[in-house]
Short mmCIF file of C-alpha atoms and ligand atoms in Angstrom, two decimals:
data_model
loop_
_atom_site.label_atom_id
_atom_site.label_comp_id
_atom_site.label_asym_id
_atom_site.label_seq_id
_atom_site.Cartn_x
_atom_site.Cartn_y
_atom_site.Cartn_z
CA MET U 195 0.00 0.00 0.00
CA ALA U 196 1.20 3.51 -0.78
CA TYR U 197 1.29 6.13 1.98
CA SER U 198 0.19 8.95 -0.18
CA LEU U 199 -3.44 9.85 -0.67
CA GLU U 200 -2.58 12.26 -3.43
CA GLY U 201 -5.18 12.13 -6.16
CA ARG U 202 -7.27 9.57 -4.28
CA THR U 203 -9.49 11.68 -2.04
CA GLY U 204 -11.50 13.45 -4.73
CA ALA U 205 -13.01 16.63 -3.31
CA TRP U 206 -12.23 15.60 0.27
CA GLU U 207 -9.63 17.00 2.61
CA VAL U 208 -8.12 14.82 5.33
CA VAL U 209 -7.90 16.18 8.88
CA VAL U 210 -5.66 14.53 11.47
CA GLY U 211 -4.80 15.25 15.10
CA LEU U 212 -2.36 13.04 16.99
CA GLU U 213 -2.09 12.14 20.64
CA VAL U 214 1.43 10.91 21.26
CA HIS U 215 2.18 8.95 24.41
CA ALA U 216 5.82 9.33 25.28
CA GLN U 217 7.29 7.41 28.18
CA VAL U 218 9.36 9.64 30.43
CA ILE U 219 13.02 8.73 30.88
CA SER U 220 13.50 8.64 34.65
CA GLU U 221 14.99 6.29 37.19
CA SER U 222 11.79 5.67 39.07
CA LYS U 223 8.10 5.81 38.32
CA LEU U 224 5.84 8.87 38.38
CA PHE U 225 4.43 8.27 41.87
CA SER U 226 6.54 5.43 43.32
CA GLY U 227 10.16 4.52 43.90
CA ALA U 228 9.99 1.39 41.73
CA SER U 229 12.42 1.24 38.81
CA ALA U 230 11.17 2.67 35.54
CA THR U 231 13.72 0.71 33.49
CA TYR U 232 12.43 -1.13 30.45
CA GLY U 233 12.53 -4.92 30.65
CA GLY U 234 13.43 -6.90 33.77
CA ALA U 235 11.70 -10.06 34.93
CA PRO U 236 7.88 -9.75 34.84
CA ASN U 237 6.53 -7.86 37.85
CA ALA U 238 10.04 -7.22 39.21
CA HIS U 239 9.60 -3.43 39.18
CA VAL U 240 6.34 -3.09 41.08
CA SER U 241 5.73 -1.29 44.34
CA PHE U 242 2.55 -1.50 46.40
CA ILE U 243 1.55 1.86 44.93
CA ASP U 244 1.85 0.55 41.35
CA ALA U 245 -0.07 -2.57 42.31
CA GLY U 246 -2.93 -0.44 43.63
CA PHE U 247 -2.83 -1.69 47.19
CA PRO U 248 -5.30 0.06 49.46
CA GLY U 249 -3.97 2.88 51.57
CA MET U 250 -0.85 3.48 49.48
CA LEU U 251 -0.13 7.13 48.80
CA PRO U 252 1.44 8.47 45.60
CA VAL U 253 4.43 10.82 45.87
CA ILE U 254 5.31 12.93 42.84
CA ASN U 255 8.68 12.30 41.22
CA LYS U 256 10.35 15.67 40.67
CA GLU U 257 12.51 14.40 37.82
CA CYS U 258 9.40 13.36 35.84
CA VAL U 259 8.02 16.87 36.31
CA ALA U 260 11.33 18.33 35.09
CA GLN U 261 11.23 16.05 32.04
CA ALA U 262 7.71 17.23 31.18
CA VAL U 263 8.80 20.86 31.53
CA ARG U 264 11.87 20.27 29.32
CA THR U 265 9.66 18.64 26.71
CA GLY U 266 7.20 21.53 26.91
CA LEU U 267 10.04 23.99 26.36
CA GLY U 268 11.26 21.92 23.41
CA LEU U 269 7.75 22.16 21.94
CA ARG U 270 7.92 25.96 22.37
CA ALA U 271 4.96 25.68 24.65
CA GLN U 272 3.46 27.53 27.57
CA ILE U 273 4.58 26.03 30.89
CA ASN U 274 1.76 26.16 33.41
CA LEU U 275 3.08 26.98 36.86
CA PHE U 276 -0.17 25.64 38.27
CA SER U 277 -1.29 22.17 37.24
CA ARG U 278 -3.28 19.47 38.93
CA PHE U 279 -3.73 15.72 38.84
CA ASP U 280 -7.12 14.11 38.30
CA ARG U 281 -8.45 10.61 38.64
CA LYS U 282 -9.61 9.07 35.40
CA ASN U 283 -11.76 6.13 36.43
CA TYR U 284 -11.97 3.03 34.32
CA PHE U 285 -11.52 -0.67 34.74
CA TYR U 286 -8.81 -2.55 32.99
CA ALA U 287 -6.98 -5.67 34.07
CA ASP U 288 -3.60 -3.99 33.71
CA LEU U 289 -4.70 -0.96 35.74
CA PRO U 290 -4.89 -2.34 39.27
CA GLN U 291 -5.85 0.98 40.91
CA GLY U 292 -9.09 1.06 38.95
CA TYR U 293 -8.21 4.58 37.87
CA GLN U 294 -5.37 6.36 36.16
CA ILE U 295 -3.83 9.44 37.72
CA SER U 296 -3.70 11.93 34.88
CA GLN U 297 -4.11 15.63 34.25
CA PHE U 298 -7.38 16.72 32.75
CA ALA U 299 -8.47 20.28 33.33
CA HIS U 300 -5.05 21.68 34.25
CA PRO U 301 -2.19 20.17 32.27
CA ILE U 302 1.41 21.08 33.06
CA VAL U 303 2.07 22.29 29.50
CA GLY U 304 -0.24 24.36 27.31
CA LYS U 305 -0.12 25.58 23.73
CA GLY U 306 2.99 25.26 21.62
CA ASN U 307 4.03 24.32 18.10
CA VAL U 308 6.52 22.32 16.08
CA GLU U 309 7.85 22.82 12.58
CA ILE U 310 7.63 20.09 10.00
CA GLU U 311 9.14 20.13 6.56
CA LEU U 312 6.88 19.16 3.68
CA GLN U 313 8.08 17.23 0.64
CA ASP U 314 8.50 20.39 -1.43
CA GLY U 315 10.76 21.83 1.27
CA THR U 316 8.26 24.29 2.73
CA ILE U 317 7.91 24.56 6.49
CA LYS U 318 4.55 24.10 8.18
CA HIS U 319 3.69 24.69 11.83
CA ILE U 320 1.64 22.08 13.66
CA GLY U 321 -0.02 23.37 16.81
CA ILE U 322 0.46 21.60 20.12
CA THR U 323 -2.70 21.75 22.22
CA ARG U 324 -1.20 20.52 25.47
CA LEU U 325 1.10 18.08 27.18
CA HIS U 326 0.05 16.39 30.37
CA LEU U 327 1.61 13.90 32.74
CA GLU U 328 -0.06 10.61 33.56
CA GLN U 329 0.66 7.06 34.67
CA ASP U 330 1.30 4.33 32.15
CA ALA U 331 -0.63 1.07 32.50
CA GLY U 332 0.75 -2.46 32.81
CA LYS U 333 0.78 -4.95 30.00
CA SER U 334 -1.66 -7.81 29.44
CA MET U 335 -0.36 -10.66 27.34
CA HIS U 336 -2.77 -13.06 25.72
CA ASP U 337 -0.33 -15.24 23.84
CA GLN U 338 1.67 -16.75 26.70
CA HIS U 339 -0.78 -19.45 27.77
CA PRO U 340 -3.51 -21.37 25.89
CA SER U 341 -6.36 -20.38 28.20
CA LYS U 342 -5.06 -17.63 30.46
CA SER U 343 -3.91 -14.05 30.12
CA VAL U 344 -0.92 -12.90 32.10
CA ILE U 345 -0.16 -9.42 33.37
CA ASP U 346 3.18 -7.67 33.76
CA LEU U 347 2.96 -4.54 35.91
CA ASN U 348 6.53 -3.38 35.33
CA ARG U 349 5.22 -0.56 33.17
CA ALA U 350 2.33 0.32 35.49
CA GLY U 351 2.92 3.76 36.96
CA VAL U 352 5.83 4.75 34.71
CA GLY U 353 5.57 8.43 33.82
CA LEU U 354 3.92 9.15 30.51
CA MET U 355 3.67 12.44 28.67
CA GLU U 356 0.63 12.75 26.46
CA ILE U 357 1.35 15.27 23.73
CA VAL U 358 -1.84 16.35 21.96
CA SER U 359 -1.68 18.09 18.61
CA GLU U 360 -4.19 20.45 17.06
CA PRO U 361 -6.06 18.99 14.08
CA ASP U 362 -3.55 20.74 11.78
CA ILE U 363 -2.25 17.68 9.96
CA ARG U 364 -3.57 17.18 6.43
CA SER U 365 -2.03 14.01 5.00
CA PRO U 366 -0.30 10.74 5.91
CA GLU U 367 3.03 12.36 4.96
CA GLU U 368 2.45 15.24 7.37
CA ALA U 369 1.49 12.78 10.12
CA GLY U 370 4.76 10.93 9.53
CA ALA U 371 6.81 14.13 9.47
CA TYR U 372 5.13 15.33 12.69
CA LEU U 373 5.89 12.09 14.52
CA ARG U 374 9.49 12.07 13.35
CA LYS U 375 9.82 15.63 14.60
CA ILE U 376 8.35 14.86 18.02
CA ARG U 377 10.63 11.83 18.31
CA GLN U 378 13.65 13.88 17.28
CA ILE U 379 12.87 16.57 19.85
CA VAL U 380 12.36 14.18 22.80
CA ARG U 381 15.51 12.28 21.84
CA TYR U 382 17.56 15.47 21.70
CA LEU U 383 16.13 16.48 25.07
CA GLY U 384 16.69 13.04 26.57
CA THR U 385 13.14 13.03 27.90
CA CYS U 386 11.91 9.91 26.03
CA ASP U 387 13.84 7.35 23.99
CA GLY U 388 11.24 7.48 21.22
CA ASN U 389 11.42 3.74 20.73
CA MET U 390 8.16 2.86 19.06
CA GLU U 391 9.04 -0.85 18.76
CA GLU U 392 9.39 -1.14 22.52
CA GLY U 393 6.22 0.85 23.03
CA SER U 394 7.88 3.79 24.75
CA MET U 395 6.29 6.05 22.16
CA ARG U 396 2.81 5.31 20.75
CA ALA U 397 0.20 7.35 18.97
CA ASP U 398 -3.58 7.63 18.94
CA VAL U 399 -4.58 8.83 15.52
CA ASN U 400 -7.69 11.02 15.12
CA VAL U 401 -8.96 11.19 11.56
CA SER U 402 -11.85 12.95 9.85
CA VAL U 403 -12.52 14.17 6.33
CA ARG U 404 -14.30 17.26 5.06
CA LYS U 405 -14.87 19.34 1.97
CA PRO U 406 -12.39 22.25 1.99
CA GLY U 407 -13.81 25.28 3.78
CA GLU U 408 -16.34 23.25 5.79
CA GLU U 409 -16.38 22.88 9.56
CA PHE U 410 -14.64 19.77 10.85
CA ARG U 411 -16.70 16.61 10.62
CA THR U 412 -16.91 13.70 13.05
CA ARG U 413 -13.59 12.05 13.80
CA CYS U 414 -12.63 8.49 14.61
CA GLU U 415 -9.76 7.69 16.91
CA ILE U 416 -7.41 4.83 16.08
CA LYS U 417 -5.76 3.65 19.28
CA ASN U 418 -2.19 2.74 20.09
CA VAL U 419 -0.49 2.66 16.73
CA ASN U 420 3.13 1.69 17.30
CA SER U 421 5.15 2.68 14.27
CA ILE U 422 5.36 5.75 12.09
CA ARG U 423 4.71 3.67 9.02
CA PHE U 424 1.56 2.21 10.57
CA VAL U 425 0.33 5.68 11.55
CA MET U 426 0.67 6.77 7.93
CA HIS U 427 -1.11 3.64 6.74
CA ALA U 428 -3.85 4.07 9.34
CA VAL U 429 -4.54 7.66 8.23
CA GLU U 430 -4.72 6.53 4.65
CA ALA U 431 -7.00 3.57 5.27
CA GLU U 432 -9.29 5.45 7.66
CA ALA U 433 -9.64 8.51 5.41
CA LEU U 434 -10.58 6.35 2.43
CA ARG U 435 -13.08 4.45 4.56
CA GLN U 436 -14.74 7.65 5.76
CA ILE U 437 -14.90 9.14 2.27
CA GLU U 438 -16.69 6.04 1.12
CA VAL U 439 -19.15 6.24 4.03
CA TRP U 440 -20.00 9.88 3.30
CA GLU U 441 -20.17 9.39 -0.46
CA SER U 442 -22.55 6.47 -0.17
CA GLY U 443 -24.93 8.65 1.81
CA GLY U 444 -23.98 7.29 5.22
CA GLU U 445 -22.66 9.05 8.28
CA VAL U 446 -19.35 8.56 10.10
CA VAL U 447 -19.97 7.81 13.76
CA GLN U 448 -17.49 8.85 16.40
CA GLU U 449 -15.79 5.72 17.69
CA THR U 450 -12.55 4.15 18.75
CA ARG U 451 -10.98 1.93 16.12
CA LEU U 452 -8.03 -0.40 15.81
CA TYR U 453 -5.55 -0.56 12.98
CA ASP U 454 -4.76 -4.03 11.71
CA PRO U 455 -1.38 -3.89 9.95
CA SER U 456 -1.77 -7.35 8.40
CA LYS U 457 -5.00 -6.32 6.65
CA GLY U 458 -4.10 -2.66 6.16
CA GLU U 459 -7.50 -1.57 7.48
CA THR U 460 -9.09 -0.12 10.61
CA ARG U 461 -11.97 -1.76 12.41
CA SER U 462 -14.36 -0.69 15.11
CA MET U 463 -13.32 -1.41 18.70
CA ARG U 464 -15.86 0.43 20.80
CA SER U 465 -18.03 3.50 20.72
CA LYS U 466 -16.10 6.58 21.78
CA GLU U 467 -16.26 7.41 25.47
CA ASP U 468 -16.51 11.05 26.52
CA ALA U 469 -14.81 12.78 29.41
CA HIS U 470 -17.87 12.37 31.64
CA ASP U 471 -17.73 8.60 31.23
CA TYR U 472 -14.47 8.64 33.18
CA ARG U 473 -15.92 10.48 36.17
CA TYR U 474 -12.84 12.67 36.40
CA PHE U 475 -12.28 14.37 39.72
CA PRO U 476 -9.26 16.00 41.37
CA GLU U 477 -6.90 13.36 42.76
CA PRO U 478 -7.45 13.61 46.52
CA ASP U 479 -4.07 12.07 47.40
CA LEU U 480 -2.02 14.75 45.66
CA LEU U 481 -1.74 18.49 46.09
CA PRO U 482 -1.83 20.71 43.02
CA LEU U 483 1.56 21.00 41.36
CA LEU U 484 3.03 24.47 41.78
CA LEU U 485 6.22 25.30 39.90
CA GLU U 486 8.48 28.24 40.46
CA GLN U 487 9.33 30.33 37.44
CA SER U 488 12.98 30.41 38.54
CA TRP U 489 13.12 26.59 38.44
CA VAL U 490 11.58 26.57 34.94
CA ASP U 491 14.12 29.20 33.86
CA GLU U 492 16.93 27.06 35.23
CA LEU U 493 15.73 24.06 33.23
CA LYS U 494 15.43 26.26 30.16
CA ALA U 495 18.97 27.57 30.51
CA LYS U 496 20.29 24.01 30.56
CA LEU U 497 18.37 22.72 27.55
CA PRO U 498 20.56 21.26 24.82
CA GLU U 499 20.53 22.86 21.39
CA LEU U 500 17.43 21.58 19.58
CA PRO U 501 17.35 20.22 16.03
CA ASP U 502 15.80 23.31 14.36
CA GLU U 503 18.36 25.63 15.95
CA LYS U 504 21.20 23.26 15.18
CA ARG U 505 20.09 23.04 11.58
CA ALA U 506 20.01 26.82 11.20
CA ARG U 507 23.41 27.13 12.87
CA PHE U 508 24.96 24.48 10.62
CA CYS U 509 23.77 26.44 7.56
CA ARG U 510 25.19 29.63 8.97
CA GLU U 511 28.48 28.38 10.39
CA TYR U 512 29.44 25.79 7.82
CA GLY U 513 27.81 27.30 4.75
CA ILE U 514 25.88 24.15 3.87
CA PRO U 515 22.44 23.99 2.21
CA PHE U 516 19.32 23.76 4.41
CA TYR U 517 18.53 20.31 3.06
CA ASP U 518 21.95 18.86 3.93
CA ALA U 519 21.80 20.40 7.39
CA GLY U 520 18.42 18.69 7.92
CA VAL U 521 19.89 15.31 7.08
CA LEU U 522 22.85 15.90 9.39
CA VAL U 523 20.81 16.91 12.43
CA ALA U 524 18.27 14.09 12.06
CA GLU U 525 20.09 12.31 14.87
CA GLN U 526 22.12 14.03 17.54
CA ALA U 527 25.01 11.56 17.18
CA THR U 528 25.23 12.22 13.43
CA ALA U 529 25.21 15.96 14.06
CA ASP U 530 28.05 15.56 16.59
CA PHE U 531 30.04 13.41 14.16
CA TYR U 532 29.62 16.00 11.43
CA GLU U 533 30.52 18.88 13.65
CA THR U 534 33.71 17.24 14.88
CA LEU U 535 34.64 16.58 11.27
CA ALA U 536 33.75 20.03 9.95
CA LYS U 537 35.56 22.05 12.67
CA GLY U 538 38.44 23.81 10.98
CA ARG U 539 37.73 22.14 7.65
CA ASP U 540 35.64 22.84 4.56
CA GLY U 541 32.08 22.40 5.89
CA LYS U 542 30.52 21.70 2.52
CA LEU U 543 33.11 19.05 1.68
CA ALA U 544 32.60 17.46 5.11
CA ALA U 545 28.81 17.43 4.61
CA ASN U 546 29.18 15.80 1.19
CA TRP U 547 31.39 13.07 2.60
CA VAL U 548 29.14 12.34 5.57
CA THR U 549 25.86 12.26 3.62
CA GLY U 550 27.49 10.56 0.64
CA ASP U 551 30.20 7.93 0.97
CA PHE U 552 30.01 7.68 4.77
CA PHE U 553 26.22 7.05 4.93
CA ALA U 554 26.52 4.62 2.03
CA ALA U 555 29.26 2.71 3.86
CA MET U 556 27.14 2.66 7.01
CA ASN U 557 24.22 1.11 5.13
CA ARG U 558 26.39 -1.35 3.28
CA THR U 559 28.23 -2.59 6.35
CA GLY U 560 25.21 -2.50 8.64
CA LYS U 561 27.09 -0.29 11.09
CA ASN U 562 25.70 2.77 12.81
CA ILE U 563 26.86 6.17 13.95
CA GLU U 564 27.80 4.90 17.42
CA ASN U 565 29.94 2.23 15.81
CA PRO U 566 30.88 3.90 12.52
CA PRO U 567 32.51 2.25 9.49
CA VAL U 568 35.39 4.77 9.78
CA THR U 569 36.26 6.97 12.73
CA VAL U 570 35.81 10.70 12.60
CA GLU U 571 39.60 11.09 13.00
CA ALA U 572 40.26 8.88 9.97
CA LEU U 573 37.70 10.68 7.82
CA GLY U 574 39.14 14.00 8.98
CA GLN U 575 42.61 12.93 7.91
CA LEU U 576 41.22 11.98 4.50
CA LEU U 577 39.69 15.44 4.09
CA ASP U 578 43.02 16.98 5.08
CA LEU U 579 44.83 14.94 2.43
CA LEU U 580 42.31 16.27 -0.08
CA ALA U 581 42.60 19.84 1.16
CA ASP U 582 46.39 19.96 0.97
CA LYS U 583 46.19 18.27 -2.45
CA THR U 584 48.16 15.20 -1.41
CA ILE U 585 45.47 13.17 -3.17
CA ASN U 586 42.75 14.04 -5.65
CA GLY U 587 39.01 13.43 -5.31
CA ARG U 588 39.02 10.35 -7.50
CA ILE U 589 41.71 8.61 -5.42
CA ALA U 590 40.06 9.72 -2.17
CA LYS U 591 37.07 7.51 -2.99
CA ASP U 592 39.31 4.46 -3.35
CA VAL U 593 41.20 5.31 -0.19
CA PHE U 594 37.89 5.62 1.66
CA GLU U 595 36.78 2.16 0.55
CA GLU U 596 40.11 0.78 1.69
CA MET U 597 39.66 2.48 5.06
CA VAL U 598 36.23 0.89 5.49
CA GLU U 599 37.63 -2.51 4.59
CA THR U 600 40.85 -2.50 6.56
CA GLY U 601 40.35 0.13 9.28
CA LYS U 602 43.69 1.69 8.29
CA MET U 603 44.33 5.42 8.42
CA PRO U 604 44.21 7.16 5.02
CA ALA U 605 47.77 8.54 5.21
CA ALA U 606 49.08 5.01 5.68
CA ILE U 607 47.07 3.73 2.71
CA VAL U 608 48.26 6.58 0.48
CA GLU U 609 51.86 5.94 1.50
CA GLU U 610 51.68 2.19 1.14
CA LYS U 611 50.00 2.23 -2.28
CA GLY U 612 51.81 5.27 -3.65
CA LEU U 613 48.61 7.21 -4.28
CA LYS U 614 50.00 10.69 -3.91
CA GLN U 615 48.72 13.07 -6.47
CA VAL U 616 51.16 13.85 -9.28
CA THR U 617 51.71 17.58 -9.55
CA ASP U 618 55.01 17.33 -11.38
CA THR U 619 54.19 19.18 -14.63
CA GLY U 620 56.98 17.39 -16.47
CA ALA U 621 55.39 13.99 -15.79
CA ILE U 622 51.94 15.34 -16.67
CA ASP U 623 53.14 16.92 -19.92
CA ALA U 624 54.79 13.66 -20.94
CA ALA U 625 51.60 11.67 -20.27
CA VAL U 626 49.52 14.18 -22.24
CA ALA U 627 51.94 14.13 -25.16
CA LYS U 628 51.80 10.35 -25.30
CA VAL U 629 47.98 10.22 -25.24
CA LEU U 630 47.71 12.82 -28.01
CA ALA U 631 50.28 11.00 -30.12
CA ASP U 632 48.50 7.65 -29.65
CA ASN U 633 45.19 9.22 -30.68
CA ALA U 634 46.15 11.32 -33.68
CA ASP U 635 42.81 10.59 -35.40
CA LYS U 636 40.84 11.93 -32.43
CA VAL U 637 43.05 14.99 -32.23
CA ALA U 638 42.17 15.73 -35.84
CA GLU U 639 38.46 15.33 -35.09
CA TYR U 640 38.80 17.64 -32.11
CA LYS U 641 40.50 20.26 -34.21
CA SER U 642 37.73 20.06 -36.81
CA GLY U 643 35.23 21.03 -34.13
CA LYS U 644 34.37 17.99 -32.01
CA ASP U 645 34.84 19.80 -28.69
CA LYS U 646 33.39 16.98 -26.67
CA LEU U 647 36.57 14.97 -27.17
CA PHE U 648 38.34 17.17 -24.65
CA GLY U 649 36.97 15.05 -21.82
CA PHE U 650 38.14 11.91 -23.56
CA PHE U 651 41.74 13.14 -23.64
CA VAL U 652 41.63 14.10 -19.97
CA GLY U 653 40.21 10.68 -19.12
CA GLN U 654 42.94 8.90 -21.07
CA VAL U 655 45.67 10.89 -19.38
CA MET U 656 44.20 10.18 -15.94
CA LYS U 657 43.99 6.52 -16.81
CA ALA U 658 47.61 6.48 -17.96
CA MET U 659 48.56 8.08 -14.63
CA GLN U 660 46.53 5.53 -12.60
CA GLY U 661 44.13 8.26 -11.54
CA LYS U 662 46.82 10.15 -9.67
CA GLY U 663 47.21 13.22 -11.87
CA ASN U 664 46.22 16.53 -10.42
CA PRO U 665 42.96 17.17 -12.34
CA ALA U 666 43.46 20.91 -12.73
CA LEU U 667 47.02 20.51 -14.00
CA VAL U 668 46.01 17.70 -16.35
CA ASN U 669 43.22 19.84 -17.79
CA GLU U 670 45.60 22.70 -18.22
CA ALA U 671 48.22 20.59 -19.99
CA VAL U 672 45.69 18.99 -22.35
CA LYS U 673 44.38 22.43 -23.28
CA THR U 674 47.88 23.81 -23.95
CA GLN U 675 49.06 20.86 -26.01
CA LEU U 676 45.91 20.76 -28.14
CA GLY U 677 46.73 24.33 -28.96
P1 LIG E 986 -9.87 12.61 23.55
O1 LIG E 986 -9.25 12.39 24.89
O2 LIG E 986 -11.34 12.57 23.54
O3 LIG E 986 -9.26 11.78 22.50
P2 LIG E 986 -8.29 14.90 23.16
O4 LIG E 986 -8.67 16.33 23.29
O5 LIG E 986 -7.31 14.30 24.08
O6 LIG E 986 -9.63 14.11 23.19
O7 LIG E 986 -7.74 14.63 21.71
C1 LIG E 986 -8.40 15.06 20.65
C2 LIG E 986 -7.50 14.85 19.43
O8 LIG E 986 -8.32 14.77 18.30
C3 LIG E 986 -6.57 16.02 19.19
O9 LIG E 986 -5.33 15.56 18.72
C4 LIG E 986 -7.29 16.82 18.14
O10 LIG E 986 -6.41 17.54 17.30
C5 LIG E 986 -7.98 15.75 17.35
N1 LIG E 986 -9.21 16.18 16.69
C6 LIG E 986 -10.22 16.90 17.23
N2 LIG E 986 -11.20 17.08 16.33
C7 LIG E 986 -10.82 16.44 15.19
C8 LIG E 986 -11.40 16.27 13.90
N3 LIG E 986 -12.61 16.73 13.60
N4 LIG E 986 -10.71 15.56 13.00
C9 LIG E 986 -9.51 15.04 13.29
N5 LIG E 986 -8.90 15.20 14.47
C10 LIG E 986 -9.56 15.88 15.43
MG1 LIG E 987 -7.78 10.46 22.89
#
């Protein structure tokens, strides 16, 4: 299935709002001292609070609050100095308390926005409605035993940030770009690992369709989609389903649906519950959360540089195109690698090598930026050999491949294989003279107007010199000798 709906929605416009659940990186859970680490033996990280034992009292984890504030700042959002926890009542086997402590009327973070880049390179702002803190639930597993379900409460009570977007998203591509941006921001901030496979980031996908200019129509919410690709597919499948409902004279009913990746379709799960169904009320075991502006300012002052700022700075400081900078800042580790390489060198050349040969080698060898196919020192030395004209660009590619294969430093490879660029004009002149003499017929053709042959002569000379001729000098000599 394609992700794009382009040309397939007729007169309909797709409207999407996402609720992203991002697990907070912290040592302990939101309201208990139990470990918040992923994994561990089932039910090994469970305190009496997480297990919902009567009489247990929640205690707020300051680090989780700080993480939510950092994330809010990263989303350029309003930080609410007053927020409050509410009880959201519902029964679920993996929710032993019988309610979830969440924030309803007074979230810790208010309105903000993120930038996404559309395919044509334009920037669009997606509004953030709010971010609130809540407890994660445990995990029910139905495939471990033929007739029983088992429950692992390790995740129960881990801090979760729910990031709600405005219904500003208009296509599967925009939904994908938005999620990648949120993931990039929380990863830069170190507030969530963004690992959708492990479930530490998940999305509820709200979809409706309308005719352009109309009010919004009824939405459906697709729960717990756990990969960016599936979110894009879910938007596509759900939008097409709703268009068909409306076009055949029916009416879309508000409901909660599930996305089935194996069938590529969404199906009804339950009718949508409203806020009043949850009987929200202020959590009586917790005081309202009051933050001091000075503490928020302190957190703000210590924020790392975020991807949008880094991208702009890379363009400015290293003179590289906006597109290249975007590729380089996609992951913090890649940005660091690039910056180490580019410092004191030609930034554009460094960017070309990282996004070109280096990325290709990474894909080919199955390595990653933490364990790169060549070290940043080795690649830096290669760029230096290019810059001081010890080798030419053609040879540099071969040296690079040799570096990937053997792990040797480029200077050693150049030395060992005698790959130094030939700048001796005597040697170059002799090679040119020989090529022209051996190709007298072509020289005649060139002189009668076949200009294109110039490149042929240069190529032959380079070949005769095993690729080591200085390209500018070779060009020069060919030009002179052809007269
Ligand atoms: P709920 O808890 O009922 O899901 P929220 O306010 O938490 O409500 O989330 C609502 C989400 O649905 C937001 O992301 C919002 O942008 C989105 N949304 C609201 N109306 C529409 C609509 N008509 N079409 C698509 N998305 C919508
Ligand atoms: Mg929802």
